[in-house]
XYZ file of C-alpha atoms in Angstrom:
444
model
C -73.168 -69.413 -29.610
C -73.418 -66.212 -27.730
C -70.030 -66.944 -25.136
C -68.038 -67.908 -28.038
C -69.636 -64.628 -29.706
C -68.385 -63.292 -26.308
C -65.090 -64.594 -26.787
C -64.296 -63.525 -29.739
C -65.671 -60.335 -28.465
C -63.723 -59.801 -25.659
C -60.328 -60.781 -28.051
C -60.529 -58.418 -30.135
C -60.747 -55.286 -27.432
C -57.913 -56.755 -26.108
C -56.091 -57.059 -30.372
C -56.889 -53.578 -30.049
C -55.293 -52.650 -27.043
C -52.771 -54.312 -27.869
C -52.335 -53.204 -31.611
C -52.620 -49.800 -30.153
C -49.823 -49.816 -27.763
C -47.761 -50.882 -30.226
C -48.438 -47.970 -32.178
C -47.948 -45.687 -29.423
C -44.591 -47.433 -29.011
C -43.715 -46.437 -32.739
C -44.667 -42.875 -32.034
C -42.733 -42.516 -28.825
C -40.001 -44.400 -29.662
C -37.948 -41.989 -31.467
C -38.295 -39.032 -28.516
C -37.222 -42.145 -26.515
C -33.607 -43.014 -28.050
C -32.793 -39.161 -28.385
C -33.802 -39.350 -24.872
C -31.917 -42.041 -24.349
C -29.100 -40.811 -25.533
C -28.615 -37.167 -25.523
C -29.941 -37.677 -21.769
C -30.262 -40.792 -19.761
C -27.086 -41.731 -21.027
C -24.672 -38.809 -20.583
C -26.310 -38.860 -16.718
C -25.342 -42.424 -16.690
C -21.411 -41.690 -18.548
C -20.771 -38.050 -15.778
C -21.818 -40.876 -12.460
C -19.383 -42.989 -14.213
C -16.974 -41.131 -14.801
C -17.147 -38.793 -11.163
C -16.013 -42.160 -9.746
C -12.878 -42.546 -11.635
C -9.202 -39.940 -11.489
C -8.351 -37.135 -13.933
C -7.597 -40.171 -16.433
C -10.013 -41.833 -16.005
C -7.711 -45.389 -15.677
C -8.121 -45.469 -11.519
C -11.320 -45.792 -9.644
C -10.854 -42.582 -7.080
C -14.513 -43.293 -5.094
C -15.297 -40.264 -3.767
C -12.515 -38.104 -4.537
C -13.485 -36.593 -6.321
C -17.284 -35.447 -4.471
C -14.797 -34.800 -0.963
C -12.611 -32.546 -4.019
C -15.693 -29.944 -4.602
C -16.184 -29.015 -0.577
C -12.435 -28.942 0.132
C -10.678 -26.820 -2.799
C -10.980 -22.720 -2.627
C -12.281 -22.237 -5.636
C -14.889 -25.387 -5.756
C -16.320 -23.988 -2.391
C -16.024 -20.548 -3.032
C -18.526 -21.786 -6.625
C -20.848 -23.396 -4.112
C -21.471 -20.355 -2.096
C -22.253 -18.381 -4.729
C -24.193 -20.786 -6.493
C -26.090 -20.418 -3.131
C -26.082 -16.533 -2.660
C -27.551 -17.022 -6.697
C -30.219 -18.945 -5.452
C -31.526 -17.100 -2.309
C -30.713 -13.203 -4.054
C -31.663 -13.639 -8.050
C -34.992 -15.449 -8.034
C -35.560 -13.528 -5.154
C -35.563 -10.438 -6.289
C -36.527 -10.925 -9.795
C -39.875 -12.391 -8.613
C -40.372 -9.318 -6.593
C -39.470 -6.829 -9.030
C -42.192 -8.096 -11.745
C -44.545 -8.453 -8.693
C -44.351 -5.194 -8.851
C -44.062 -4.052 -12.349
C -47.038 -6.406 -13.101
C -49.325 -4.933 -10.307
C -47.604 -0.584 -11.484
C -49.093 -1.635 -15.717
C -52.102 -1.708 -14.921
C -52.398 1.566 -12.915
C -49.886 3.228 -15.321
C -51.555 4.919 -18.515
C -48.651 3.791 -20.873
C -48.959 0.474 -18.930
C -48.368 -1.984 -22.477
C -45.094 0.169 -23.756
C -43.705 0.249 -20.274
C -44.232 -3.463 -19.799
C -42.895 -3.705 -23.783
C -39.758 -2.124 -22.886
C -39.596 -4.373 -19.642
C -39.557 -7.614 -21.711
C -37.234 -6.521 -23.960
C -34.306 -7.413 -22.422
C -35.426 -11.498 -22.777
C -35.311 -10.629 -26.397
C -30.976 -10.482 -25.651
C -28.839 -12.874 -25.882
C -26.882 -13.872 -22.680
C -23.669 -13.385 -24.329
C -25.088 -9.830 -25.595
C -26.608 -8.898 -22.089
C -23.028 -9.729 -20.539
C -20.919 -7.504 -23.473
C -23.660 -4.961 -22.620
C -22.885 -5.324 -18.701
C -19.109 -5.526 -18.676
C -19.242 -1.888 -20.704
C -21.846 -0.550 -17.808
C -19.336 -1.830 -14.913
C -16.455 -0.062 -16.959
C -14.250 1.064 -14.094
C -13.551 4.470 -15.832
C -16.463 6.916 -15.577
C -16.157 8.006 -19.316
C -16.756 4.604 -20.394
C -18.660 2.885 -17.711
C -22.902 3.983 -16.879
C -22.933 3.135 -13.491
C -19.618 4.616 -12.584
C -20.260 7.540 -14.374
C -23.960 8.321 -12.213
C -22.251 6.971 -8.948
C -19.679 9.885 -9.774
C -22.019 12.449 -10.545
C -23.472 12.075 -7.728
C -20.953 11.858 -5.137
C -19.005 15.578 -7.130
C -22.689 17.069 -6.321
C -21.782 16.467 -2.453
C -17.630 16.142 -2.499
C -16.356 17.888 -5.726
C -13.681 16.307 -6.750
C -9.794 18.438 -6.109
C -8.474 21.037 -8.542
C -5.462 19.691 -9.165
C -4.843 16.204 -7.794
C -1.277 15.420 -9.054
C 0.129 18.406 -8.595
C 3.750 18.858 -6.063
C 6.738 20.822 -6.224
C 9.383 20.302 -7.346
C 13.046 19.952 -4.577
C 13.975 23.405 -6.244
C 10.845 25.131 -5.613
C 9.937 27.254 -2.311
C 7.642 24.513 -1.621
C 7.858 21.445 0.969
C 6.011 18.865 1.799
C 3.854 18.994 4.858
C 2.742 15.136 5.665
C -1.148 14.291 4.751
C -0.364 15.335 1.121
C 0.105 19.222 1.991
C 2.625 21.471 1.092
C 4.511 24.202 3.123
C 6.580 27.581 1.575
C 9.702 26.300 3.305
C 10.600 29.784 4.927
C 8.365 31.864 6.672
C 6.542 34.989 4.362
C 6.508 38.866 4.759
C 4.726 41.715 4.056
C 6.295 43.515 1.328
C 7.509 40.300 -0.404
C 6.205 38.589 -2.863
C 5.654 34.934 -2.790
C 6.153 32.385 -5.310
C 4.437 29.131 -5.406
C 5.004 27.000 -8.599
C 3.705 23.689 -9.245
C 4.513 20.923 -11.924
C 2.570 17.478 -12.590
C -0.993 19.328 -14.248
C -1.222 17.904 -17.971
C -2.061 21.817 -19.402
C -5.148 20.119 -21.568
C -6.819 19.797 -17.981
C -5.690 22.974 -16.616
C -9.100 24.130 -15.237
C -11.440 26.659 -17.552
C -10.771 30.196 -17.108
C -7.105 29.758 -16.500
C -4.732 32.451 -18.152
C -1.380 32.906 -18.500
C 0.385 33.404 -14.731
C 0.869 37.101 -13.592
C 4.136 38.135 -11.306
C 3.327 38.490 -8.552
C 2.433 41.870 -7.504
C 4.991 44.474 -6.213
C 5.502 45.202 -2.257
C 2.776 46.366 -0.779
C 2.932 46.789 3.600
C -0.182 45.413 3.693
C -0.421 42.659 2.417
C 1.225 39.262 1.806
C 0.593 38.498 -2.248
C 2.337 36.343 -4.913
C 0.912 33.917 -7.600
C 0.701 30.304 -7.915
C 1.480 28.681 -11.249
C 1.944 25.977 -13.272
C 6.206 26.300 -14.165
C 6.031 23.681 -16.926
C 6.447 25.100 -20.592
C 5.708 23.126 -23.129
C 8.718 21.798 -25.417
C 10.675 23.463 -23.024
C 12.871 26.581 -21.943
C 11.277 27.493 -19.440
C 12.806 29.143 -16.065
C 12.006 27.436 -12.418
C 10.830 29.378 -10.063
C 10.520 31.772 -12.529
C 6.358 33.042 -14.630
C 7.651 32.278 -17.405
C 4.724 33.740 -20.701
C 3.391 30.290 -21.733
C 2.624 29.197 -18.244
C -0.736 29.388 -16.503
C -2.217 30.815 -13.284
C -3.683 27.424 -10.891
C -6.931 28.953 -11.052
C -8.636 27.652 -7.626
C -5.810 26.951 -5.320
C -6.955 26.607 -2.126
C -3.913 29.358 -0.105
C -3.551 29.148 3.816
C -1.494 31.444 6.127
C -0.629 29.456 8.936
C 0.756 30.599 12.076
C 1.490 27.822 15.435
C -0.209 25.596 13.820
C -3.367 27.003 13.796
C -4.670 28.728 9.959
C -4.907 32.915 10.636
C -6.038 33.550 6.926
C -7.015 32.228 3.846
C -7.296 32.599 -0.013
C -7.723 31.339 -3.931
C -6.056 31.712 -6.464
C -7.310 33.787 -9.534
C -7.421 32.943 -12.828
C -3.705 34.596 -13.494
C -2.562 32.885 -10.046
C -2.079 35.854 -8.130
C -3.475 35.826 -4.297
C -3.798 38.342 -1.705
C -3.671 37.983 2.372
C -3.762 40.406 4.712
C -0.311 41.256 6.362
C -2.047 41.577 9.343
C -2.819 38.350 10.435
C -0.267 36.535 7.705
C 3.084 38.284 8.427
C 5.571 35.858 9.847
C 3.245 32.926 8.964
C 4.112 29.622 6.770
C 1.714 29.122 3.391
C 0.566 25.920 3.111
C -0.960 24.416 0.327
C -3.933 22.052 2.155
C -4.183 18.512 0.807
C -7.937 19.602 -0.124
C -6.071 20.703 -3.178
C -4.461 17.499 -4.217
C -7.092 14.704 -3.890
C -6.913 11.979 -6.087
C -10.477 12.333 -8.690
C -13.261 10.129 -7.016
C -13.143 7.070 -10.114
C -16.042 5.503 -8.359
C -16.606 2.139 -7.529
C -15.146 -1.487 -8.289
C -18.257 -2.929 -9.356
C -16.134 -5.625 -10.717
C -14.180 -5.969 -7.560
C -13.886 -9.421 -5.525
C -16.407 -7.619 -2.842
C -18.936 -6.664 -5.453
C -18.549 -9.096 -8.972
C -21.409 -11.339 -7.502
C -24.451 -8.888 -6.460
C -22.727 -6.678 -10.118
C -23.893 -9.910 -12.197
C -26.547 -10.562 -10.464
C -27.946 -7.201 -10.971
C -27.454 -7.727 -14.514
C -29.540 -11.059 -14.484
C -32.194 -9.135 -12.511
C -32.389 -6.608 -15.135
C -33.037 -9.572 -17.867
C -35.255 -11.866 -16.069
C -37.820 -9.549 -14.622
C -39.387 -9.066 -17.285
C -40.476 -12.190 -17.754
C -41.266 -12.868 -14.278
C -43.697 -9.768 -14.546
C -45.659 -10.924 -17.629
C -46.585 -14.636 -16.155
C -47.272 -12.605 -13.572
C -49.176 -9.690 -14.795
C -50.911 -13.359 -16.830
C -52.277 -14.378 -13.254
C -53.429 -10.973 -12.137
C -55.981 -10.906 -15.481
C -57.011 -13.793 -13.836
C -57.869 -12.290 -10.086
C -61.616 -11.802 -9.364
C -61.846 -7.735 -9.345
C -64.702 -8.130 -7.075
C -62.625 -9.207 -4.270
C -60.452 -6.666 -4.891
C -63.201 -4.119 -5.047
C -64.911 -5.607 -2.347
C -61.980 -5.254 0.297
C -61.932 -1.371 -0.591
C -65.538 -1.209 0.144
C -64.721 -2.385 3.674
C -61.686 -0.506 4.356
C -59.005 -2.233 3.034
C -56.149 1.155 2.088
C -54.435 -0.198 -1.161
C -51.319 -1.993 0.443
C -53.944 -3.922 2.913
C -55.189 -4.793 -0.561
C -52.529 -6.204 -2.001
C -50.600 -8.077 0.871
C -53.744 -9.599 2.240
C -55.950 -10.773 -1.336
C -53.539 -10.513 -4.526
C -50.667 -11.985 -3.306
C -52.091 -14.997 -1.809
C -53.885 -15.204 -4.994
C -51.069 -15.001 -7.061
C -49.380 -17.036 -5.088
C -49.378 -20.132 -7.407
C -47.883 -18.188 -10.399
C -45.512 -16.720 -7.778
C -44.155 -20.227 -6.695
C -43.460 -21.091 -11.138
C -41.521 -18.534 -11.875
C -39.701 -18.550 -8.720
C -38.937 -22.101 -9.058
C -38.220 -21.647 -12.916
C -35.872 -18.818 -12.059
C -34.532 -21.694 -9.393
C -33.698 -23.646 -12.018
C -31.924 -21.792 -14.237
C -29.901 -19.778 -12.094
C -28.502 -22.872 -11.126
C -26.976 -23.262 -14.537
C -26.381 -20.106 -14.729
C -22.406 -19.851 -16.233
C -22.909 -17.195 -20.051
C -23.210 -14.063 -17.190
C -20.364 -14.908 -15.285
C -18.173 -15.816 -18.255
C -18.548 -12.837 -19.682
C -19.193 -9.980 -17.113
C -16.572 -11.123 -14.852
C -12.889 -10.156 -15.718
C -10.241 -12.617 -15.191
C -8.363 -10.907 -11.992
C -11.738 -11.892 -10.605
C -13.749 -14.873 -11.934
C -12.328 -16.942 -9.522
C -14.451 -14.667 -6.736
C -17.453 -14.848 -9.126
C -17.107 -18.698 -9.439
C -19.999 -20.640 -9.885
C -20.810 -24.516 -9.796
C -21.244 -24.085 -14.246
C -18.508 -21.829 -15.140
C -16.360 -24.713 -12.442
C -17.572 -27.463 -14.872
C -16.281 -25.781 -17.676
C -13.285 -24.852 -16.222
C -11.993 -28.453 -14.968
C -13.858 -30.650 -18.015
C -11.579 -28.418 -20.559
C -8.101 -26.716 -21.340
C -5.177 -27.957 -20.707
C -5.049 -29.198 -16.890
C -8.645 -30.726 -17.193
C -9.519 -32.642 -14.922
C -13.136 -35.296 -16.204
C -13.390 -36.633 -13.083
C -13.686 -32.876 -10.942
C -15.800 -31.146 -14.255
C -18.230 -34.952 -14.029
C -19.069 -34.514 -10.422
C -19.613 -31.233 -10.318
C -22.247 -31.957 -13.212
C -23.925 -34.809 -10.847
C -23.989 -31.978 -7.717
C -25.728 -30.199 -9.924
C -27.724 -32.539 -11.428
C -28.566 -33.591 -7.449
C -29.621 -29.779 -6.781
C -31.662 -29.444 -9.498
C -33.913 -32.451 -8.850
C -35.467 -31.687 -6.298
C -36.855 -28.534 -7.076
C -38.127 -30.140 -10.586
C -39.658 -32.822 -8.504
C -41.202 -30.203 -6.477
C -42.579 -28.396 -9.355
C -44.068 -31.435 -10.823
C -46.342 -32.041 -7.558
C -47.632 -28.443 -7.468
C -48.240 -28.829 -11.004
C -50.321 -32.122 -11.392
C -52.140 -30.658 -7.814
C -53.278 -27.272 -9.581
C -54.178 -29.689 -12.840
C -56.437 -31.762 -10.067
C -58.530 -28.657 -9.243
């Protein structure tokens, strides 16, 4: 009797287990179907398609994968992805760590965290548009170049008349290197005229006044006038100071004899200048190239050499806040007793940070670093929006090349599928590493 009851009891337990498994399978089935339809099938199809040619009708074997490392644009994409993988996660994590530590020491730490984290609320597309304007070449529009040019001009001012030049009819000729000299030596008592053209009247220096006629004969000085020989609306006379023409205020004039500068002068607001006759008589007057140096326009941030670091800068701007928040949460869990004990033992703040704070935050730093590594392997939006067409080949990454190879009139779905498989192969080891680390943390 008891044996029969025990048997029935075992059967009942087994039946309950089967029913539980059936119920669990019923709940999991929709998720498994979606996973199969949206993940497993696309992966399998991409692997299969990567083994066929452009049309998909002929088996190509590994030819598409070989093309990844032989085609110049594809090799550039692979190389840029490596640069992204090394720089972007490391810089974003390092800045996040610094911000997280600093916000614990400043009075307005919460407000600072909000400001740093705010870019995460902006989409990649919007951030790309913002930084496309930030990196604009024109300093009047691009913030980066406006700051850079401002700093540059503080230490090395731009020229006053960057595009000024004489006409063939003027008493000036080119002297090489961007400078101009008088065609004849100057003599005391003979006023000198130095007319130039090529300066827009609206770009004349502030304070420039109507040009004055050269001063009268003075045997003790070389006098003259430097002016813009251009009359709005026409009607002016060449080599003559007309009423509506303005002096080239600030123009530097040098007297040169035997290749040496013997005297210098600067044109006044009305263009007049004077040089001592005892040194300048018989010399030629030179307008040095520094008068005509092109205005410094800053750095070509989106040029071939800097476009990838510039886009990485935009990425770090967005994701440093993400790193800061996660690291800040980990920092809040660090036992304060350990930090205080280290300070009592004589450790300075750098030693506390390097030997205690960073080791204790190692699991959190690993999470942030791995997450960002997975993220940068798929980077597409920022590169596509920020990089101009002329530099997009130089900024190319695998995700962008996947898009370019898979869509458009010249699409090659075989190569596109091979790039997708390569991206999967690059992401999987990082994901496996992350899963193992999470399991180790769970067992602790």
